[in-house]
Coordinates of C-alpha atoms in Angstrom, one line a residue:
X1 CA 3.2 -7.4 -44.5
X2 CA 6.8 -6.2 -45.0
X3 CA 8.9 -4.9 -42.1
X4 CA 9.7 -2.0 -44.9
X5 CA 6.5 -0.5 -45.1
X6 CA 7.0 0.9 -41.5
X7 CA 10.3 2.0 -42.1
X8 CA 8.8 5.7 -42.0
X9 CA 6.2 5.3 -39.7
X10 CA 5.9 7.4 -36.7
X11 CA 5.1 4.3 -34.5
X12 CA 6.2 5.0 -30.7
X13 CA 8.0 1.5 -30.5
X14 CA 9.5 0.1 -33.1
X15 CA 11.6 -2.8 -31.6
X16 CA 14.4 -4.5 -34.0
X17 CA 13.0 -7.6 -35.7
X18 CA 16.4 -9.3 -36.3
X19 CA 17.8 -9.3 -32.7
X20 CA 14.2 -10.6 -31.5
X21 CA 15.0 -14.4 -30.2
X22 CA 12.3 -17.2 -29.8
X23 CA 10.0 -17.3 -28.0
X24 CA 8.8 -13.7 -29.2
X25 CA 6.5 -12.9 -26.9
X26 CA 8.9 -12.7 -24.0
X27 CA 11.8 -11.1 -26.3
X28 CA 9.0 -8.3 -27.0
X29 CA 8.4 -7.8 -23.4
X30 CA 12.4 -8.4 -22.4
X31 CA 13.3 -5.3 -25.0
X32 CA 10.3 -3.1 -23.6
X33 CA 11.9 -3.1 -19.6
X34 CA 15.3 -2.5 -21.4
X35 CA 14.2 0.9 -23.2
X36 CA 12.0 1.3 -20.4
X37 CA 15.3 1.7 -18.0
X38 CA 17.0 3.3 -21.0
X39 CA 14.1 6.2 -20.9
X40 CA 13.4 5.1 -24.3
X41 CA 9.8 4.3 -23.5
X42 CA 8.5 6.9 -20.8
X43 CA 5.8 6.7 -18.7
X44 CA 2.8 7.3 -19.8
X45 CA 3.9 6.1 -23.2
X46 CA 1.1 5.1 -25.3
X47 CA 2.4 1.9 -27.2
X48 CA 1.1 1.1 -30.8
X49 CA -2.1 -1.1 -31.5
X50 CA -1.1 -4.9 -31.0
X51 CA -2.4 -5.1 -35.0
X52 CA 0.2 -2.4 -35.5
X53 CA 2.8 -3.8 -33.7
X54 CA 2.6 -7.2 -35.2
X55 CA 2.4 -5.9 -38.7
X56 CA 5.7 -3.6 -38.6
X57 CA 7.4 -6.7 -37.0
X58 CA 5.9 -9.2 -39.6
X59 CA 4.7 -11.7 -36.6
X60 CA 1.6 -12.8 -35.7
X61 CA -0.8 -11.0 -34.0
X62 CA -1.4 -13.3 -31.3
X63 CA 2.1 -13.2 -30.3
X64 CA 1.9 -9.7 -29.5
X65 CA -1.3 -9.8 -27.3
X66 CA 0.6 -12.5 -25.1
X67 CA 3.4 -9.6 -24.6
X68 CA 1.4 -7.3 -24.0
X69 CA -0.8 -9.4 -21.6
X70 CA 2.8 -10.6 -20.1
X71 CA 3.7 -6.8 -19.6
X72 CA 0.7 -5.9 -17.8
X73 CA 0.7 -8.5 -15.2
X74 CA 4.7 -7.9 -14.7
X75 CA 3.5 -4.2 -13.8
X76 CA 5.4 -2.2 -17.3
X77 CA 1.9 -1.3 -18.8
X78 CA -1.5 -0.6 -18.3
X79 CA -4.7 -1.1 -21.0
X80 CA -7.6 1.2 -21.2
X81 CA -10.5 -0.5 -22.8
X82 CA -10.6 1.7 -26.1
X83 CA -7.7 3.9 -25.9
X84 CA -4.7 1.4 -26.3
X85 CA -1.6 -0.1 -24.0
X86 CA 0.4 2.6 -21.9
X87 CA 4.0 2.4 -20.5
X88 CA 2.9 2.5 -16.4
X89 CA 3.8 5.5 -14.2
X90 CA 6.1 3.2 -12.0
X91 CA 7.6 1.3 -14.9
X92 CA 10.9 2.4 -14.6
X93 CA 11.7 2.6 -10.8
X94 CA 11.2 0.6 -7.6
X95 CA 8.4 2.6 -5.7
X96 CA 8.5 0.4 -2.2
X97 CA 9.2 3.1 0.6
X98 CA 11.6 2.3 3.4
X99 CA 14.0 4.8 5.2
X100 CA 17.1 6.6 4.3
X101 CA 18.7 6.4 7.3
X102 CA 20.6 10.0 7.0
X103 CA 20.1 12.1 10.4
X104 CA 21.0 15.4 8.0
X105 CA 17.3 14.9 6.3
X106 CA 13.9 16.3 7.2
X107 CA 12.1 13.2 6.8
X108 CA 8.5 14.0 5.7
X109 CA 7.9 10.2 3.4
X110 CA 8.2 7.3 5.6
X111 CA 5.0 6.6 7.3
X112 CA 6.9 6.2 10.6
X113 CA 5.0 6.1 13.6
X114 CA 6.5 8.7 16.4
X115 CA 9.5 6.8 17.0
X116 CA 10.6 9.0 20.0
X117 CA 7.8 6.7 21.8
X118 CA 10.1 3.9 21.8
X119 CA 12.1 4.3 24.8
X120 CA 8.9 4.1 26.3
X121 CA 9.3 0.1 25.8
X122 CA 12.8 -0.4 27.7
X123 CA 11.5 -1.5 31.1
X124 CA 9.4 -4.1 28.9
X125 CA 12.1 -5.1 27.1
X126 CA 13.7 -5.6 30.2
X127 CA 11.6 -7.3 31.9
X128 CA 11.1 -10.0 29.3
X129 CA 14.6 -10.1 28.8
X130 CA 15.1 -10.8 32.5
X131 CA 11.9 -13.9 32.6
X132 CA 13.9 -17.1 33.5
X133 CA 11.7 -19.0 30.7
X134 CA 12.7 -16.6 27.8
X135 CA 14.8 -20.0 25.9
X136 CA 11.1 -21.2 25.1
X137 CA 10.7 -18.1 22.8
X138 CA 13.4 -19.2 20.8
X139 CA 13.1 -22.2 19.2
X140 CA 10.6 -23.4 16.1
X141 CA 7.2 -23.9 18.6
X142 CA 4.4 -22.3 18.0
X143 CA 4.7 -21.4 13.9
X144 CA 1.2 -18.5 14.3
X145 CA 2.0 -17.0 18.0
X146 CA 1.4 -19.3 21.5
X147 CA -2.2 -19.6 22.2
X148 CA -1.7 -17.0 25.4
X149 CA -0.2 -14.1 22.5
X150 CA -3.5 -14.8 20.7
X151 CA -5.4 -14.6 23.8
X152 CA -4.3 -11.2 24.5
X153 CA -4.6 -10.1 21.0
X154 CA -8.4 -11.3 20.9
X155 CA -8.7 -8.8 23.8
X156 CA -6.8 -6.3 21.9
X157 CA -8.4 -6.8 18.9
X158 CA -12.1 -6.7 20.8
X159 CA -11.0 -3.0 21.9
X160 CA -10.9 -2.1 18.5
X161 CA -14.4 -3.7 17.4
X162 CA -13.2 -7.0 16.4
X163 CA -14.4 -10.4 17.7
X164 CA -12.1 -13.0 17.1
X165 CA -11.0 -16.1 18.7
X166 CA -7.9 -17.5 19.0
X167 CA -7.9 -20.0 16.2
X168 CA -8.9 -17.5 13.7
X169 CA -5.8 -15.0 15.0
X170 CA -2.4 -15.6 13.0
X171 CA 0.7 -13.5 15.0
X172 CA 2.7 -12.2 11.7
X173 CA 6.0 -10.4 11.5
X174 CA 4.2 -7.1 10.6
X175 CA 1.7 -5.3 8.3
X176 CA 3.6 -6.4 5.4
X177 CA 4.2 -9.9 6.0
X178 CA 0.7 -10.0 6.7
X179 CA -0.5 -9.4 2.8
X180 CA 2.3 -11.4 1.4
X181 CA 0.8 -14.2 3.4
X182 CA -2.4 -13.5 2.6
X183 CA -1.8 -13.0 -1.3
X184 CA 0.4 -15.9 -1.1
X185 CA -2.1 -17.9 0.3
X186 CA -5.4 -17.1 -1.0
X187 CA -4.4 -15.7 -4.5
X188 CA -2.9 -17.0 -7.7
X189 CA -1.0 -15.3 -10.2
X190 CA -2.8 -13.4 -12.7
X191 CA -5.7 -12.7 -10.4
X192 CA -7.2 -9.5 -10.2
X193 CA -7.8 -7.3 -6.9
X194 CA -9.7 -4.0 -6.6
X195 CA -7.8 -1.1 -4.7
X196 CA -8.5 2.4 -4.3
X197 CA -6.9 4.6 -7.2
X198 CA -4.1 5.7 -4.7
X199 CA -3.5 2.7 -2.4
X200 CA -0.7 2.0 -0.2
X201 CA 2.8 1.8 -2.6
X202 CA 4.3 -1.1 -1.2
X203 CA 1.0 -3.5 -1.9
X204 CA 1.2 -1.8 -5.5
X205 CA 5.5 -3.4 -5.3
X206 CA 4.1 -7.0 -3.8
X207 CA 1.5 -7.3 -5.9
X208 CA 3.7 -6.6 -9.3
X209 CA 6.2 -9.3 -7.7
X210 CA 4.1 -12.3 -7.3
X211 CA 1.9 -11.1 -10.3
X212 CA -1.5 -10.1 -9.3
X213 CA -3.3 -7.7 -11.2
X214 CA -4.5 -4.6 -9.0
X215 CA -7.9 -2.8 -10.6
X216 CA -8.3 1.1 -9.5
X217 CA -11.3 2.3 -8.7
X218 CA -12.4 6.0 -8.1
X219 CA -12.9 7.5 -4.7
X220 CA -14.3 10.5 -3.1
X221 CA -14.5 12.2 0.5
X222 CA -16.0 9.1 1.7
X223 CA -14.3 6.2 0.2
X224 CA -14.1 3.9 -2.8
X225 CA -17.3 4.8 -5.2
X226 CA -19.5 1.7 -5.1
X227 CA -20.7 2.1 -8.6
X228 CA -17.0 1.7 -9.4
X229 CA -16.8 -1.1 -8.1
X230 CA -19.4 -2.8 -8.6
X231 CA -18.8 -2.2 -12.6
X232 CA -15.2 -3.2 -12.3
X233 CA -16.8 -6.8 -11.1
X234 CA -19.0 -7.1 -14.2
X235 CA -15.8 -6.3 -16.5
X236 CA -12.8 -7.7 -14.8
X237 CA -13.5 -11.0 -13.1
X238 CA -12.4 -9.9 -9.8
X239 CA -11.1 -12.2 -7.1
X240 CA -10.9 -9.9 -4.4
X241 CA -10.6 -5.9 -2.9
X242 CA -8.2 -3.8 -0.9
X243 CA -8.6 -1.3 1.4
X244 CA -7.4 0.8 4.2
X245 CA -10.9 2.0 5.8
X246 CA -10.1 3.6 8.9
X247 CA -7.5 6.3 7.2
X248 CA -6.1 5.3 3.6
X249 CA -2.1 5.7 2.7
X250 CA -1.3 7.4 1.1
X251 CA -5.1 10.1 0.6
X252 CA -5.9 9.9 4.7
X253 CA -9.5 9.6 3.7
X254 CA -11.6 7.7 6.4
X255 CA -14.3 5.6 5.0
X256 CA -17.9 6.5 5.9
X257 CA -19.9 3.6 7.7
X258 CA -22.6 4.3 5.3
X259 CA -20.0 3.4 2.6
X260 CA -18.5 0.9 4.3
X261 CA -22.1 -0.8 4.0
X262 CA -22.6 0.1 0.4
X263 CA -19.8 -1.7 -0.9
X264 CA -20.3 -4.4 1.4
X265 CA -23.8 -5.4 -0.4
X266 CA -21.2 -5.4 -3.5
X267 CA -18.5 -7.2 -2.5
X268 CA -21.0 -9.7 -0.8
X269 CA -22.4 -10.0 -4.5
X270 CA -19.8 -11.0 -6.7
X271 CA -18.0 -13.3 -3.6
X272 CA -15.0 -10.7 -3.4
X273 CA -12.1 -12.0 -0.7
X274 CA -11.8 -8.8 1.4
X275 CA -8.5 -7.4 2.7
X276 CA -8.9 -4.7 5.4
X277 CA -5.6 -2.9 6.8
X278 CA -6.4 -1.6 9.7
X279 CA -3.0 -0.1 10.3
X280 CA -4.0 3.2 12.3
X281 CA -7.1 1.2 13.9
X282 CA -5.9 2.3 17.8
X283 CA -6.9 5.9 16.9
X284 CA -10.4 5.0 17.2
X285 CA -10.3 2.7 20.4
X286 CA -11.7 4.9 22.5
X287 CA -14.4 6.2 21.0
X288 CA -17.9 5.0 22.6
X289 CA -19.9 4.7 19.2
X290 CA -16.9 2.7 16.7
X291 CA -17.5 2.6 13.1
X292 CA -18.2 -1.4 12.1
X293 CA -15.4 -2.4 10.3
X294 CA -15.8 -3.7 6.8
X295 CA -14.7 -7.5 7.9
X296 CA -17.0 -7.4 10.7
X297 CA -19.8 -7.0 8.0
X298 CA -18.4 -10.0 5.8
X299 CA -16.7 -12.1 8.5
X300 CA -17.4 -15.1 6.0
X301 CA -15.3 -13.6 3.2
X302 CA -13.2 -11.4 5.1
X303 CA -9.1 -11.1 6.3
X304 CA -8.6 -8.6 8.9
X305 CA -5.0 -6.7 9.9
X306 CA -4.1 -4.8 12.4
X307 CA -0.5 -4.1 12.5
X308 CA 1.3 -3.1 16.0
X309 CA 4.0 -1.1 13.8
X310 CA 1.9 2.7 14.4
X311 CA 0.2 2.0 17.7
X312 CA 3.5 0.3 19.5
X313 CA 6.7 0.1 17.6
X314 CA 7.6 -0.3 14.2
X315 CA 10.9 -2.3 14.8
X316 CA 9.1 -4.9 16.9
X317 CA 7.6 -6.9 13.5
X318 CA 4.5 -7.9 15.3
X319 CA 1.3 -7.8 13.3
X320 CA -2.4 -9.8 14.0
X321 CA -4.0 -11.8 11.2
X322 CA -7.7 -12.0 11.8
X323 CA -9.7 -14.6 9.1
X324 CA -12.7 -17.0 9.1
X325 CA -12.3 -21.1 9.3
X326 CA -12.4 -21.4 5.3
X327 CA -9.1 -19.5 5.0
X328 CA -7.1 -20.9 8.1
X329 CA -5.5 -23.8 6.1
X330 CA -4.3 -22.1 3.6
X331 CA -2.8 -18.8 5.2
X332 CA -1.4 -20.9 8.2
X333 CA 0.5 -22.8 5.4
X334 CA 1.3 -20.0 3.8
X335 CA 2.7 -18.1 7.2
X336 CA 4.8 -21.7 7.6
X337 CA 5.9 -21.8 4.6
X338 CA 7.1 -17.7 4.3
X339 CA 7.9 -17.3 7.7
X340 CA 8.8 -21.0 9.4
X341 CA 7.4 -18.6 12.3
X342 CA 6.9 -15.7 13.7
X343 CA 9.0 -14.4 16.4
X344 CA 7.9 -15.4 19.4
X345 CA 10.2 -12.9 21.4
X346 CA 9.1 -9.8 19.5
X347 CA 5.3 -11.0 20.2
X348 CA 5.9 -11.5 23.8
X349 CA 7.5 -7.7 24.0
X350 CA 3.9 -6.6 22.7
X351 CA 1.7 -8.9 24.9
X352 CA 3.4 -7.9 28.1
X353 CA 3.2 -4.2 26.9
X354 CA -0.6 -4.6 26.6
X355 CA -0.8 -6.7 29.9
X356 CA 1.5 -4.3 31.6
X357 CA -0.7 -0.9 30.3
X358 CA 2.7 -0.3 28.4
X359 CA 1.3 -0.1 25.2
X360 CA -2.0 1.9 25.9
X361 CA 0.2 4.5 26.9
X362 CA 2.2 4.5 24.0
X363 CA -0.6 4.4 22.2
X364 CA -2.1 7.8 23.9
X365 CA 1.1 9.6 23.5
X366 CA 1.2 8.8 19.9
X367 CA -2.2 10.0 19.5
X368 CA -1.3 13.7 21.4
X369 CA 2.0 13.6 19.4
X370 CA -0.2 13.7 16.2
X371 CA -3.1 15.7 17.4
X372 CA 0.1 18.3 17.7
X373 CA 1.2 17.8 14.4
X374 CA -1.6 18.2 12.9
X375 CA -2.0 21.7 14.5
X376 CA 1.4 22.1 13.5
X377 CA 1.2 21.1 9.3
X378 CA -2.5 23.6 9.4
X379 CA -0.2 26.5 11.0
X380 CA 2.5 26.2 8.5
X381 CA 0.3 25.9 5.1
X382 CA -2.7 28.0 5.9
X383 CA -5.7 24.8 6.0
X384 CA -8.8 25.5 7.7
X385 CA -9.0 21.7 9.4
X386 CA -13.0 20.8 9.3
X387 CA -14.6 17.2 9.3
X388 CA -11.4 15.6 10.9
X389 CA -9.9 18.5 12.8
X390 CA -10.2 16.9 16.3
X391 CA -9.2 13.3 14.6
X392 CA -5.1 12.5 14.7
X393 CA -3.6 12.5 11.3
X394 CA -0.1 10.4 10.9
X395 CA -0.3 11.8 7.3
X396 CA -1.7 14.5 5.2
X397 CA -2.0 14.6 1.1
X398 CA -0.7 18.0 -0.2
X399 CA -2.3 18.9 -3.6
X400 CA 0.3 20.4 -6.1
X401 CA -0.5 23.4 -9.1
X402 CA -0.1 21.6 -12.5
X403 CA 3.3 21.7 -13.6
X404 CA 5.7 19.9 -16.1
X405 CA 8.6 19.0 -14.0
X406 CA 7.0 15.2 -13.1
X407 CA 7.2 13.3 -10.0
X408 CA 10.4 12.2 -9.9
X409 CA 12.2 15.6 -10.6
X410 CA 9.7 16.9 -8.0
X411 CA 11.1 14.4 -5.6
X412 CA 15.0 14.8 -6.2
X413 CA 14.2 18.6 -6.1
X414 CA 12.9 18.4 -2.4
X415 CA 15.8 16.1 -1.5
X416 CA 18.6 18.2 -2.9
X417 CA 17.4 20.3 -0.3
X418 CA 17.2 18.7 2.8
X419 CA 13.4 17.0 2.1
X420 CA 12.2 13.7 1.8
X421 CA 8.4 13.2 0.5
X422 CA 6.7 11.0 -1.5
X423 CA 4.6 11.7 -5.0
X424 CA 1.6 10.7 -5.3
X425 CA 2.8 8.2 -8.4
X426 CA 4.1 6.4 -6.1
X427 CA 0.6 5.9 -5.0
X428 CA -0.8 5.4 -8.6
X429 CA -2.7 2.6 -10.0
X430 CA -3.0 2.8 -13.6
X431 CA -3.2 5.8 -15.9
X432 CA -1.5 9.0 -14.9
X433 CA -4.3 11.7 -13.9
X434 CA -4.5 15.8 -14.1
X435 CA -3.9 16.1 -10.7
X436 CA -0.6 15.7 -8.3
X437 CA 0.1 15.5 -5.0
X438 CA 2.5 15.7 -2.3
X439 CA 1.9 12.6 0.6
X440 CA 3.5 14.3 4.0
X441 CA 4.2 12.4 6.9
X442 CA 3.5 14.3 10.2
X443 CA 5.3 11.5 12.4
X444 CA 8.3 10.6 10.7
X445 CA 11.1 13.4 11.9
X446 CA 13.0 12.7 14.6
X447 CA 11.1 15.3 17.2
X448 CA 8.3 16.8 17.2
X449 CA 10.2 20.0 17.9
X450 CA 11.1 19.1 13.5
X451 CA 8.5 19.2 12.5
X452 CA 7.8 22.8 11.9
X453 CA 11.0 23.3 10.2
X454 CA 10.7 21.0 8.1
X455 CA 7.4 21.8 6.7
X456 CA 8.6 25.5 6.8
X457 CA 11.1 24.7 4.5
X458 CA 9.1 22.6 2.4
X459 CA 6.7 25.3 1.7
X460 CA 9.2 27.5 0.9
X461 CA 10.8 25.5 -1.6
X462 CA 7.6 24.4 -2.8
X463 CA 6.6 28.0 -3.1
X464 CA 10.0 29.0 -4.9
X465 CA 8.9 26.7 -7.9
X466 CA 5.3 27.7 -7.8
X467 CA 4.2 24.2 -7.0
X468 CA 1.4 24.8 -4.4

């Protein structure tokens, strides 16, 4: 069919033929992220048909579906069975979160963790610093922590509800290192992994970067909906699932046990690979009757992680990789082969702290900090706390009035004036939905004497544009 006949059409994308070079499919998808950036195609976009597109471009119809197939797994678009292909929320900006560094701001979007704790580490620091055997930390030994860090992590890790032993634990520079190991080494490109609706933005940036497709599935006060899931595996050919159970970034929902077992018969099912960040898992320690974790229910088919960023210190990259004997080949080789290893020194600052008591301490003071801040954020906006109002919140999900300005003006407003916080697009797998939020971390300012102030002045200028 002729290029012509379109000539007059109202198509939302109509891409120049002539400067399209061979092969097609990747010149289609190469001109799509340069309007993207352009703001020619916005988000939310809905692109025309593939028949559509190929017939104004007078190519074949197949070579369209590879483009748009090619711009999905690169993260530009999203398909809704029925409805068409639509330009994705984050298409046009990097959504990863990391910090500012500008004392001048009230920081309310990094998910810090108390960071006025940290000089609670110095005589640690110090003491490891002064051991006369500290060269032995340094050199290329020991790729997945000594066997004595892994010891004490076991007994960490047992604190928490989880039975490991030693050569099932991994020492990993960190939370995030730990799923770019872990997708690295069990997943390949083009697979497909169920997350929450709103997961945890920098897993939505790692995934798009190694190409793995994330599925979202629909929550409620509980958790991911089972019945989501479980329909997601008849129509997607998942390889495996993501979640944050014991208190989901960005939402702060904390999964029901009674869910937590639900989904397990699912997941157990369709042979999903489970991923559970455990990332605030400390704030439960003490508790006499723990909720089982989702792993401990599927220890055959299950990767465990439980950062020591919130519970100890961020800047000490220490996290603990717990997985069965099928998966130890292939994440050890993948923590070798990303990593060469993992720091030794930082790992030995966070197994004296726990021999020492060090940590535990931190740990509590972190918890009172945010027990505090959570009084403080229900003072300042008026919320009557309920089922978790005894429970420490690092973060709280702010819902916003419907309004045209979009996320990222919404952002740049709040920081023209002083405020850092983070969208909940940022958090957004797949189609755009009625509903916004605000995602307001209660650790992150430099005091806790801050915090007010800077939530005050958030609802003020919230207030001024009738946002909440």
């Amino acid at each position: 069919m002729s290029i012509n006949t379109f000539e007059q059409n109202s198509l939302t994308w109509m891409p120049n033929r002539t400067v399209l070079k061979r092969p097609l499919y990747k010149a289609l998808v190469s001109k799509m992220e340069s309007d993207i950036a352009k703001g020619i195609l916005l988000p939310g976009t809905r692109l025309p048909s593939q028949r559509e597109l190929a017939d104004f471009l007078d190519i074949n119809f197949t070579t369209v579906t590879r483009a748009y197939k090619l711009s999905e797994q690169l993260g530009l678009t999203y398909g809704l069975i029925g409805k068409g292909t639509y330009i994705a929320q984050a298409a046009n900006k990097t959504i990863s979160i990391s910090s500012l560094y500008k004392d001048s701001l009230f920081e309310l979007g990094l998910n810090s963790s108390f960071e006025q704790c940290n000089s609670m580490l110095n005589t640690t620091i110090a003491d490891v610093a002064a051991k006369s055997s500290i060269e032995k930390l340094l050199n290329y030994k020991n790729a997945v922590g000594t066997v004595f860090h892994r010891q004490v992590a076991a007994n960490y890790l047992a604190k928490l509800g989880i039975k490991a032993k030693t050569e099932n634990i991994a020492i990993t520079s960190g939370g995030q290192n730990a799923l770019t190991i872990i997708l690295l080494g069990l997943f390949n490109p083009n697979d497909k992994i169920a997350v929450d609706r709103f997961t945890y933005a920098n897993f939505i940036a790692l995934a798009k970067m190694i190409n793995i497709k994330l599925v979202p599935i629909d929550f409620d006060g509980e958790g991911m909906i089972a019945a989501g899931l479980e329909k997601a595996c008849r129509n997607s050919n998942l390889r495996g699932i993501y979640l944050m159970t014991g208190c989901s970034n960005p939402t702060g929902i904390r999964m029901s046990e009674k869910r937590r077992k639900t989904l397990a018969g699912v997941i157990k099912k369709y042979g999903l690979i489970v991923i559970e960040d455990d990332y605030l898992g400390f704030i439960g320690m003490d508790n006499e009757n723990k909720i089982v974790k989702l792993s401990s229910l599927l220890p055959k088919q299950s990767v465990y992680i439980c950062s020591m960023s919130k519970p100890v210190a961020a800047g000490l990259r220490v996290g603990y990789l717990v997985f069965p004997d099928a998966y130890r080949q292939n994440l050890q080789q993948a923590l070798c082969n990303i990593n060469v290893k993992t720091s030794s020194l930082d790992a030995e600052i966070i197994t004296q702290a726990l021999l020492t008591g060090t940590a535990y301490k931190i740990m509590h003071k972190k918890l009172q900090l945010a027990l505090k801040a959570n009084a403080i954020f229900s003072a300042v906006f008026d919320i009557k706390e309920k089922e978790y109002k005894n429970t420490p919140a690092f973060i709280k999900w702010l819902p916003l009035k419907k309004n045209n300005l979009g996320a990222e003006a919404i952002e740049s407003l709040l920081l023209a004036n002083g405020i850092r916080v983070f969208h909940s697009d940022r958090f957004l797998v797949g189609p755009k939905i009625n509903h916004e939020f605000l995602r307001i971390s209660l650790s992150a300012t430099q005091t806790i004497g801050l915090l007010k102030p800077a939530l005050t002045k958030l609802k003020v200028v919230l207030g001024e544009q009738k946002l909440i």
